[in-house]
Amino acid sequence: MSLPLELPARQLIVQKFGGSSVADAAGIKRVAERVVATQRAGHEVVVVVSAMGDTTDELLDLSSQITDEAPAREMDMLLSAGERISMALLAMAISKLGAKARSFTGSQAGMITDGIHGKARIIDVDPHRVRTALDKGAIAIVAGFQGVSRESHDITTLGRGGSDTTAVALAAALNADVCEIYTDVDGVYTADPRVVPTAKKIDRISSEEMLELAASGAKILHLRCVEYARRFGVPVHVRSSFSQHEGTWVLPSPDDTITISEGVALEQPIISGVAHDRSEAKVTVVGVPDIPGKAAAIFQVIAKAHANVDMIVQNISTFGRGKTDISFTLPIIEGADALTALKAAQDEIGFEDIEYNAEIGKLSLIGAGMRSNPGVSATFFQALSDAGININMISTSEIRISVVTRADLLDDAVRAIHSAFNLDSDAEATVYGGTGR
Amino acid sequence: MSLPLELPARQLIVQKFGGSSVADAAGIKRVAERVVATQRAGHEVVVVVSAMGDTTDELLDLSSQITDEAPAREMDMLLSAGERISMALLAMAISKLGAKARSFTGSQAGMITDGIHGKARIIDVDPHRVRTALDKGAIAIVAGFQGVSRESHDITTLGRGGSDTTAVALAAALNADVCEIYTDVDGVYTADPRVVPTAKKIDRISSEEMLELAASGAKILHLRCVEYARRFGVPVHVRSSFSQHEGTWVLPSPDDTITISEGVALEQPIISGVAHDRSEAKVTVVGVPDIPGKAAAIFQVIAKAHANVDMIVQNISTFGRGKTDISFTLPIIEGADALTALKAAQDEIGFEDIEYNAEIGKLSLIGAGMRSNPGVSATFFQALSDAGININMISTSEIRISVVTRADLLDDAVRAIHSAFNLDSDAEATVYGGTGR
């Protein structure tokens, strides 16, 4: 493997810094130095910034002093002030270092969204003002997390992970060579280093695998950002803002990942890592009449309650009884609404009872070529069995196996699987910061 | 006199609230109640707000931690975040009271300016989004102090008094019935009540007279705002945000003021009030060659130093000497630059010396019909003489007499003139708050 990737001498680089990187004047100056160094190395630089550390919390506190039911449009107007502050200060810090900088709000940078305040989706990007700033030799700074509604021209915000999504969307629209996501850990690991101290940093991973990792509970990159990167073919480099080390490259085309894994036979499965998630609960609808349409009726009720179902298992109908059980998982925070909706529909659907269990954990093994290698599932289930871990539910995709276990056994399960697939490194991982954003 | 003015039952009212009115959540709620009450009385309401109390200072402090030389474009981007916060919170507070509200940035409200960051001038107003919000029954909230450059589409700020100017400009563009400026005193007084306790609140004043008052040191309304109101014929109502009392109406057409001053013979001078100002210094250029072009040369030097000259007096040439002295006043804060520039040009212009005196005060008497009444100046100078006050410089306009005195005699001079023109009321004025914005 030869790292870094060979890229053109003069690149267009999008760099995204989160709120903890620009939490105070000192942090803003440090980011400015990194950005200016990148430009002085001969590259064009676009910087996407979040609001400073506590700004969003302070603004939310102000609004809660006024009302518990703020109109979503005005909440977006309020929160979007945060990036306006951080980006202007960053532009000043860059200017102080002798480089040119121009800051742009989401609207000015052409981040066109739908009109769903609080969780708007990007529907178009017109970065001509950003491009013009670059052409004039300036570093362009763009407010993350925000855009403007195409219909109403109102300010919108993108919701969780929004600044990462802004960065990837801009990188796609500008045809950037790379989108660098700066964070407080130095890349994506084969498992959460807090659970598995011998977890290894992944040098390269396909965006498909990263998508499964993110969807399975890895918090390092938000699902939407990875989806966007995959769809538009944007190379993403996740790296630490506290070091100069290479982080993890998330590469859009499967061909890229296969060709760079030299020395590994193409037909061998490539295991990327183990993800885990404690944020879900399991619901079992007991004694559902085993006739067509009953499963559909249940999930229509769940959908109307705006709950996002993850795994689904239908038990085999008990012989002669004409009834079956249906189990599914969903985020704990959506559990109450879903249960209320189901209970209201009990008579209509005709099931007997509901069981609810929030004390579960989900473990997922992600890797390309997994499905066509029966040995992978054999090794997987043997390892769990050897560790004495009982399995509640199973779900698989082309590049993933997920199981649900008891919550208190989850960490043991992660370590058992990580070892069984020889992912352990010799050294313990260095963990920076706290939550891994 | 019949107050209030008879206005149409359904009015379009622009209400402007300063930073001290929206300093915290309680203040924002109080403003919301006032605004909603105005709408429920049957009117259309547009609200212009400044940034919350300390916000601007906090943002300036952040920028000073980063650099002493912030680019003006980025400083405008930074400071404009302040109104975005206050207006979104006000919209939430209005919504909490059950009314509809829509907040708009300067750019969204169509405040088009030139590109002079930090002191941009409004060159066009296109309030179609504000108008649409009103048509839908909403209260429109507009960020004061900010606009967008027509050329660059960058965010601009309007400088001192900017939010008042925003309010008047919007009122003009929307053809509003009145622009209400809420402040912490209950109107414009015949003199500063802190100097003249018997000063009376002025019920009505022409915008010409208000212009002279503002230019002569009255701080209640900013000069630019009054100029705008006068040019576009906007009736302005200056009133207290702490009471429901009528304040002072500033009315655009001289005819309005004359017709409403019933019982006063039209040929009699109408004295509006006495203004004073301690912010200026006097510069005397001594021994200027008394030949054509020397005065022009001096003021070209001053203009290049970006100093704003107020009063100018050229002394009578001393017989036989061929030299003259030229005195002028200018803001103290511009004094140093002007002196440096003048000294650099001493040889070229050929004057002998420069004298500088910051210990001066300016007193101005303002009233319509003053010039055509010789009795006014007679009374004016007699009163100063009786009070033992020596006069340094004199300047007059159609509706104003100004004199420069020693700074320590200025308050005595203001009281003497106020009494001489029978402006004293029987009761002492109520002074709210501190600085009178």
PDB file of N, CA and C in Angstrom, chain B residues 265-332:
ATOM      1  N   ALA B 265     -49.781  82.771  15.505  1.00  0.00           N
ATOM      2  CA  ALA B 265     -49.752  83.529  14.258  1.00  0.00           C
ATOM      3  C   ALA B 265     -48.635  82.996  13.380  1.00  0.00           C
ATOM      4  N   LEU B 266     -48.951  82.853  12.069  1.00  0.00           N
ATOM      5  CA  LEU B 266     -48.005  82.187  11.193  1.00  0.00           C
ATOM      6  C   LEU B 266     -46.678  82.929  11.084  1.00  0.00           C
ATOM      7  N   GLU B 267     -46.717  84.260  11.248  1.00  0.00           N
ATOM      8  CA  GLU B 267     -45.479  85.015  11.082  1.00  0.00           C
ATOM      9  C   GLU B 267     -44.618  85.018  12.334  1.00  0.00           C
ATOM     10  N   GLN B 268     -45.134  84.487  13.431  1.00  0.00           N
ATOM     11  CA  GLN B 268     -44.338  84.418  14.651  1.00  0.00           C
ATOM     12  C   GLN B 268     -43.327  83.277  14.558  1.00  0.00           C
ATOM     13  N   PRO B 269     -42.142  83.464  15.049  1.00  0.00           N
ATOM     14  CA  PRO B 269     -41.214  82.336  15.053  1.00  0.00           C
ATOM     15  C   PRO B 269     -41.701  81.262  16.022  1.00  0.00           C
ATOM     16  N   ILE B 270     -41.495  80.000  15.642  1.00  0.00           N
ATOM     17  CA  ILE B 270     -41.859  78.886  16.519  1.00  0.00           C
ATOM     18  C   ILE B 270     -40.556  78.264  16.997  1.00  0.00           C
ATOM     19  N   ILE B 271     -40.225  78.495  18.244  1.00  0.00           N
ATOM     20  CA  ILE B 271     -38.980  77.958  18.773  1.00  0.00           C
ATOM     21  C   ILE B 271     -39.199  76.506  19.189  1.00  0.00           C
ATOM     22  N   SER B 272     -38.405  75.611  18.634  1.00  0.00           N
ATOM     23  CA  SER B 272     -38.569  74.190  18.965  1.00  0.00           C
ATOM     24  C   SER B 272     -37.796  73.801  20.208  1.00  0.00           C
ATOM     25  N   GLY B 273     -36.545  74.218  20.272  1.00  0.00           N
ATOM     26  CA  GLY B 273     -35.769  73.772  21.412  1.00  0.00           C
ATOM     27  C   GLY B 273     -34.318  74.204  21.330  1.00  0.00           C
ATOM     28  N   VAL B 274     -33.594  73.795  22.357  1.00  0.00           N
ATOM     29  CA  VAL B 274     -32.182  74.139  22.489  1.00  0.00           C
ATOM     30  C   VAL B 274     -31.385  72.840  22.510  1.00  0.00           C
ATOM     31  N   ALA B 275     -30.396  72.730  21.643  1.00  0.00           N
ATOM     32  CA  ALA B 275     -29.528  71.547  21.642  1.00  0.00           C
ATOM     33  C   ALA B 275     -28.127  71.952  22.063  1.00  0.00           C
ATOM     34  N   HIS B 276     -27.400  71.010  22.622  1.00  0.00           N
ATOM     35  CA  HIS B 276     -26.001  71.304  22.936  1.00  0.00           C
ATOM     36  C   HIS B 276     -25.129  70.105  22.619  1.00  0.00           C
ATOM     37  N   ASP B 277     -23.831  70.353  22.506  1.00  0.00           N
ATOM     38  CA  ASP B 277     -22.907  69.347  21.997  1.00  0.00           C
ATOM     39  C   ASP B 277     -21.523  69.625  22.555  1.00  0.00           C
ATOM     40  N   ARG B 278     -20.942  68.625  23.214  1.00  0.00           N
ATOM     41  CA  ARG B 278     -19.574  68.779  23.744  1.00  0.00           C
ATOM     42  C   ARG B 278     -18.588  67.898  22.985  1.00  0.00           C
ATOM     43  N   SER B 279     -19.008  67.357  21.840  1.00  0.00           N
ATOM     44  CA  SER B 279     -18.154  66.379  21.159  1.00  0.00           C
ATOM     45  C   SER B 279     -17.206  67.018  20.151  1.00  0.00           C
ATOM     46  N   GLU B 280     -17.240  68.358  20.046  1.00  0.00           N
ATOM     47  CA  GLU B 280     -16.403  68.985  19.028  1.00  0.00           C
ATOM     48  C   GLU B 280     -15.226  69.746  19.621  1.00  0.00           C
ATOM     49  N   ALA B 281     -14.227  69.954  18.803  1.00  0.00           N
ATOM     50  CA  ALA B 281     -13.058  70.769  19.171  1.00  0.00           C
ATOM     51  C   ALA B 281     -12.933  71.894  18.165  1.00  0.00           C
ATOM     52  N   LYS B 282     -12.195  72.915  18.564  1.00  0.00           N
ATOM     53  CA  LYS B 282     -11.994  74.073  17.681  1.00  0.00           C
ATOM     54  C   LYS B 282     -10.531  74.114  17.242  1.00  0.00           C
ATOM     55  N   VAL B 283     -10.335  74.277  15.952  1.00  0.00           N
ATOM     56  CA  VAL B 283      -8.989  74.397  15.400  1.00  0.00           C
ATOM     57  C   VAL B 283      -8.862  75.791  14.799  1.00  0.00           C
ATOM     58  N   THR B 284      -7.790  76.512  15.140  1.00  0.00           N
ATOM     59  CA  THR B 284      -7.541  77.800  14.504  1.00  0.00           C
ATOM     60  C   THR B 284      -6.213  77.724  13.759  1.00  0.00           C
ATOM     61  N   VAL B 285      -6.282  77.997  12.448  1.00  0.00           N
ATOM     62  CA  VAL B 285      -5.070  78.055  11.646  1.00  0.00           C
ATOM     63  C   VAL B 285      -4.654  79.527  11.617  1.00  0.00           C
ATOM     64  N   VAL B 286      -3.512  79.837  12.220  1.00  0.00           N
ATOM     65  CA  VAL B 286      -3.088  81.219  12.466  1.00  0.00           C
ATOM     66  C   VAL B 286      -2.143  81.698  11.367  1.00  0.00           C
ATOM     67  N   GLY B 287      -2.371  82.937  10.915  1.00  0.00           N
ATOM     68  CA  GLY B 287      -1.444  83.559   9.967  1.00  0.00           C
ATOM     69  C   GLY B 287      -1.469  82.927   8.595  1.00  0.00           C
ATOM     70  N   VAL B 288      -2.680  82.782   8.056  1.00  0.00           N
ATOM     71  CA  VAL B 288      -2.819  82.233   6.708  1.00  0.00           C
ATOM     72  C   VAL B 288      -2.650  83.376   5.714  1.00  0.00           C
ATOM     73  N   PRO B 289      -1.810  83.243   4.680  1.00  0.00           N
ATOM     74  CA  PRO B 289      -1.669  84.308   3.682  1.00  0.00           C
ATOM     75  C   PRO B 289      -3.041  84.664   3.111  1.00  0.00           C
ATOM     76  N   ASP B 290      -3.353  85.966   3.103  1.00  0.00           N
ATOM     77  CA  ASP B 290      -4.705  86.394   2.717  1.00  0.00           C
ATOM     78  C   ASP B 290      -4.806  86.532   1.206  1.00  0.00           C
ATOM     79  N   ILE B 291      -4.622  85.420   0.521  1.00  0.00           N
ATOM     80  CA  ILE B 291      -4.734  85.414  -0.935  1.00  0.00           C
ATOM     81  C   ILE B 291      -5.672  84.290  -1.341  1.00  0.00           C
ATOM     82  N   PRO B 292      -6.299  84.417  -2.524  1.00  0.00           N
ATOM     83  CA  PRO B 292      -7.305  83.433  -2.905  1.00  0.00           C
ATOM     84  C   PRO B 292      -6.734  82.014  -2.927  1.00  0.00           C
ATOM     85  N   GLY B 293      -7.568  81.046  -2.538  1.00  0.00           N
ATOM     86  CA  GLY B 293      -7.178  79.636  -2.648  1.00  0.00           C
ATOM     87  C   GLY B 293      -6.618  79.048  -1.373  1.00  0.00           C
ATOM     88  N   LYS B 294      -6.258  79.883  -0.389  1.00  0.00           N
ATOM     89  CA  LYS B 294      -5.642  79.316   0.813  1.00  0.00           C
ATOM     90  C   LYS B 294      -6.669  78.577   1.684  1.00  0.00           C
ATOM     91  N   ALA B 295      -7.896  79.156   1.794  1.00  0.00           N
ATOM     92  CA  ALA B 295      -8.929  78.470   2.563  1.00  0.00           C
ATOM     93  C   ALA B 295      -9.253  77.124   1.910  1.00  0.00           C
ATOM     94  N   ALA B 296      -9.366  77.147   0.580  1.00  0.00           N
ATOM     95  CA  ALA B 296      -9.651  75.911  -0.138  1.00  0.00           C
ATOM     96  C   ALA B 296      -8.567  74.875   0.116  1.00  0.00           C
ATOM     97  N   ALA B 297      -7.315  75.312   0.111  1.00  0.00           N
ATOM     98  CA  ALA B 297      -6.208  74.384   0.329  1.00  0.00           C
ATOM     99  C   ALA B 297      -6.304  73.736   1.703  1.00  0.00           C
ATOM    100  N   ILE B 298      -6.639  74.563   2.709  1.00  0.00           N
ATOM    101  CA  ILE B 298      -6.756  74.028   4.077  1.00  0.00           C
ATOM    102  C   ILE B 298      -7.850  72.956   4.154  1.00  0.00           C
ATOM    103  N   PHE B 299      -9.006  73.241   3.559  1.00  0.00           N
ATOM    104  CA  PHE B 299     -10.114  72.297   3.721  1.00  0.00           C
ATOM    105  C   PHE B 299      -9.976  71.070   2.823  1.00  0.00           C
ATOM    106  N   GLN B 300      -9.171  71.216   1.768  1.00  0.00           N
ATOM    107  CA  GLN B 300      -8.849  70.007   1.005  1.00  0.00           C
ATOM    108  C   GLN B 300      -7.988  69.053   1.832  1.00  0.00           C
ATOM    109  N   VAL B 301      -7.052  69.637   2.583  1.00  0.00           N
ATOM    110  CA  VAL B 301      -6.211  68.810   3.458  1.00  0.00           C
ATOM    111  C   VAL B 301      -7.074  68.109   4.509  1.00  0.00           C
ATOM    112  N   ILE B 302      -8.016  68.873   5.094  1.00  0.00           N
ATOM    113  CA  ILE B 302      -8.894  68.304   6.128  1.00  0.00           C
ATOM    114  C   ILE B 302      -9.762  67.177   5.545  1.00  0.00           C
ATOM    115  N   ALA B 303     -10.277  67.423   4.344  1.00  0.00           N
ATOM    116  CA  ALA B 303     -11.155  66.422   3.723  1.00  0.00           C
ATOM    117  C   ALA B 303     -10.393  65.131   3.450  1.00  0.00           C
ATOM    118  N   LYS B 304      -9.135  65.286   2.997  1.00  0.00           N
ATOM    119  CA  LYS B 304      -8.336  64.081   2.731  1.00  0.00           C
ATOM    120  C   LYS B 304      -8.086  63.285   4.007  1.00  0.00           C
ATOM    121  N   ALA B 305      -8.089  63.977   5.154  1.00  0.00           N
ATOM    122  CA  ALA B 305      -7.930  63.283   6.438  1.00  0.00           C
ATOM    123  C   ALA B 305      -9.268  62.726   6.930  1.00  0.00           C
ATOM    124  N   HIS B 306     -10.311  62.773   6.103  1.00  0.00           N
ATOM    125  CA  HIS B 306     -11.642  62.249   6.417  1.00  0.00           C
ATOM    126  C   HIS B 306     -12.251  62.860   7.680  1.00  0.00           C
ATOM    127  N   ALA B 307     -11.941  64.145   7.930  1.00  0.00           N
ATOM    128  CA  ALA B 307     -12.539  64.833   9.077  1.00  0.00           C
ATOM    129  C   ALA B 307     -13.744  65.639   8.594  1.00  0.00           C
ATOM    130  N   ASN B 308     -14.786  65.676   9.430  1.00  0.00           N
ATOM    131  CA  ASN B 308     -16.012  66.383   9.074  1.00  0.00           C
ATOM    132  C   ASN B 308     -16.038  67.750   9.748  1.00  0.00           C
ATOM    133  N   VAL B 309     -15.829  68.792   8.974  1.00  0.00           N
ATOM    134  CA  VAL B 309     -15.828  70.145   9.514  1.00  0.00           C
ATOM    135  C   VAL B 309     -17.264  70.598   9.743  1.00  0.00           C
ATOM    136  N   ASP B 310     -17.497  71.253  10.882  1.00  0.00           N
ATOM    137  CA  ASP B 310     -18.840  71.755  11.162  1.00  0.00           C
ATOM    138  C   ASP B 310     -18.885  73.270  10.906  1.00  0.00           C
ATOM    139  N   MET B 311     -18.560  74.071  11.910  1.00  0.00           N
ATOM    140  CA  MET B 311     -18.616  75.526  11.746  1.00  0.00           C
ATOM    141  C   MET B 311     -17.274  76.047  11.232  1.00  0.00           C
ATOM    142  N   ILE B 312     -17.337  77.110  10.439  1.00  0.00           N
ATOM    143  CA  ILE B 312     -16.114  77.744   9.925  1.00  0.00           C
ATOM    144  C   ILE B 312     -16.221  79.242  10.118  1.00  0.00           C
ATOM    145  N   VAL B 313     -15.178  79.862  10.628  1.00  0.00           N
ATOM    146  CA  VAL B 313     -15.142  81.323  10.734  1.00  0.00           C
ATOM    147  C   VAL B 313     -13.796  81.802  10.205  1.00  0.00           C
ATOM    148  N   GLN B 314     -13.854  82.778   9.294  1.00  0.00           N
ATOM    149  CA  GLN B 314     -12.610  83.404   8.860  1.00  0.00           C
ATOM    150  C   GLN B 314     -12.552  84.804   9.461  1.00  0.00           C
ATOM    151  N   ASN B 315     -11.511  85.043  10.249  1.00  0.00           N
ATOM    152  CA  ASN B 315     -11.383  86.352  10.885  1.00  0.00           C
ATOM    153  C   ASN B 315     -11.073  87.414   9.839  1.00  0.00           C
ATOM    154  N   ILE B 316     -11.410  88.662  10.182  1.00  0.00           N
ATOM    155  CA  ILE B 316     -11.107  89.762   9.266  1.00  0.00           C
ATOM    156  C   ILE B 316      -9.598  89.950   9.206  1.00  0.00           C
ATOM    157  N   SER B 317      -9.108  90.091   8.006  1.00  0.00           N
ATOM    158  CA  SER B 317      -7.660  90.227   7.813  1.00  0.00           C
ATOM    159  C   SER B 317      -7.118  91.416   8.599  1.00  0.00           C
ATOM    160  N   THR B 318      -6.062  91.183   9.341  1.00  0.00           N
ATOM    161  CA  THR B 318      -5.436  92.271  10.092  1.00  0.00           C
ATOM    162  C   THR B 318      -4.849  93.279   9.109  1.00  0.00           C
ATOM    163  N   PHE B 319      -5.254  94.586   9.261  1.00  0.00           N
ATOM    164  CA  PHE B 319      -4.884  95.611   8.289  1.00  0.00           C
ATOM    165  C   PHE B 319      -3.374  95.674   8.092  1.00  0.00           C
ATOM    166  N   GLY B 320      -2.962  95.629   6.834  1.00  0.00           N
ATOM    167  CA  GLY B 320      -1.558  95.828   6.522  1.00  0.00           C
ATOM    168  C   GLY B 320      -0.697  94.587   6.669  1.00  0.00           C
ATOM    169  N   ARG B 321      -1.200  93.558   7.353  1.00  0.00           N
ATOM    170  CA  ARG B 321      -0.358  92.402   7.620  1.00  0.00           C
ATOM    171  C   ARG B 321      -0.459  91.368   6.492  1.00  0.00           C
ATOM    172  N   GLY B 322      -1.606  91.394   5.764  1.00  0.00           N
ATOM    173  CA  GLY B 322      -1.764  90.450   4.657  1.00  0.00           C
ATOM    174  C   GLY B 322      -1.965  89.016   5.118  1.00  0.00           C
ATOM    175  N   LYS B 323      -2.336  88.857   6.353  1.00  0.00           N
ATOM    176  CA  LYS B 323      -2.544  87.512   6.909  1.00  0.00           C
ATOM    177  C   LYS B 323      -3.947  87.440   7.529  1.00  0.00           C
ATOM    178  N   THR B 324      -4.495  86.269   7.653  1.00  0.00           N
ATOM    179  CA  THR B 324      -5.775  86.093   8.313  1.00  0.00           C
ATOM    180  C   THR B 324      -5.739  84.815   9.140  1.00  0.00           C
ATOM    181  N   ASP B 325      -6.718  84.629  10.054  1.00  0.00           N
ATOM    182  CA  ASP B 325      -6.843  83.391  10.825  1.00  0.00           C
ATOM    183  C   ASP B 325      -8.123  82.680  10.377  1.00  0.00           C
ATOM    184  N   ILE B 326      -8.081  81.374  10.260  1.00  0.00           N
ATOM    185  CA  ILE B 326      -9.282  80.601   9.927  1.00  0.00           C
ATOM    186  C   ILE B 326      -9.538  79.606  11.063  1.00  0.00           C
ATOM    187  N   SER B 327     -10.764  79.666  11.646  1.00  0.00           N
ATOM    188  CA  SER B 327     -11.139  78.738  12.713  1.00  0.00           C
ATOM    189  C   SER B 327     -12.239  77.808  12.224  1.00  0.00           C
ATOM    190  N   PHE B 328     -12.196  76.585  12.693  1.00  0.00           N
ATOM    191  CA  PHE B 328     -13.298  75.679  12.388  1.00  0.00           C
ATOM    192  C   PHE B 328     -13.452  74.667  13.526  1.00  0.00           C
ATOM    193  N   THR B 329     -14.615  74.036  13.568  1.00  0.00           N
ATOM    194  CA  THR B 329     -14.840  72.974  14.554  1.00  0.00           C
ATOM    195  C   THR B 329     -14.965  71.634  13.838  1.00  0.00           C
ATOM    196  N   LEU B 330     -14.613  70.588  14.559  1.00  0.00           N
ATOM    197  CA  LEU B 330     -14.735  69.234  14.029  1.00  0.00           C
ATOM    198  C   LEU B 330     -14.840  68.268  15.202  1.00  0.00           C
ATOM    199  N   PRO B 331     -15.315  67.037  14.991  1.00  0.00           N
ATOM    200  CA  PRO B 331     -15.433  66.089  16.104  1.00  0.00           C
ATOM    201  C   PRO B 331     -14.066  65.853  16.760  1.00  0.00           C
ATOM    202  N   ILE B 332     -14.042  65.809  18.079  1.00  0.00           N
ATOM    203  CA  ILE B 332     -12.791  65.600  18.802  1.00  0.00           C
ATOM    204  C   ILE B 332     -12.087  64.335  18.321  1.00  0.00           C
TER     205      ILE B 332
END
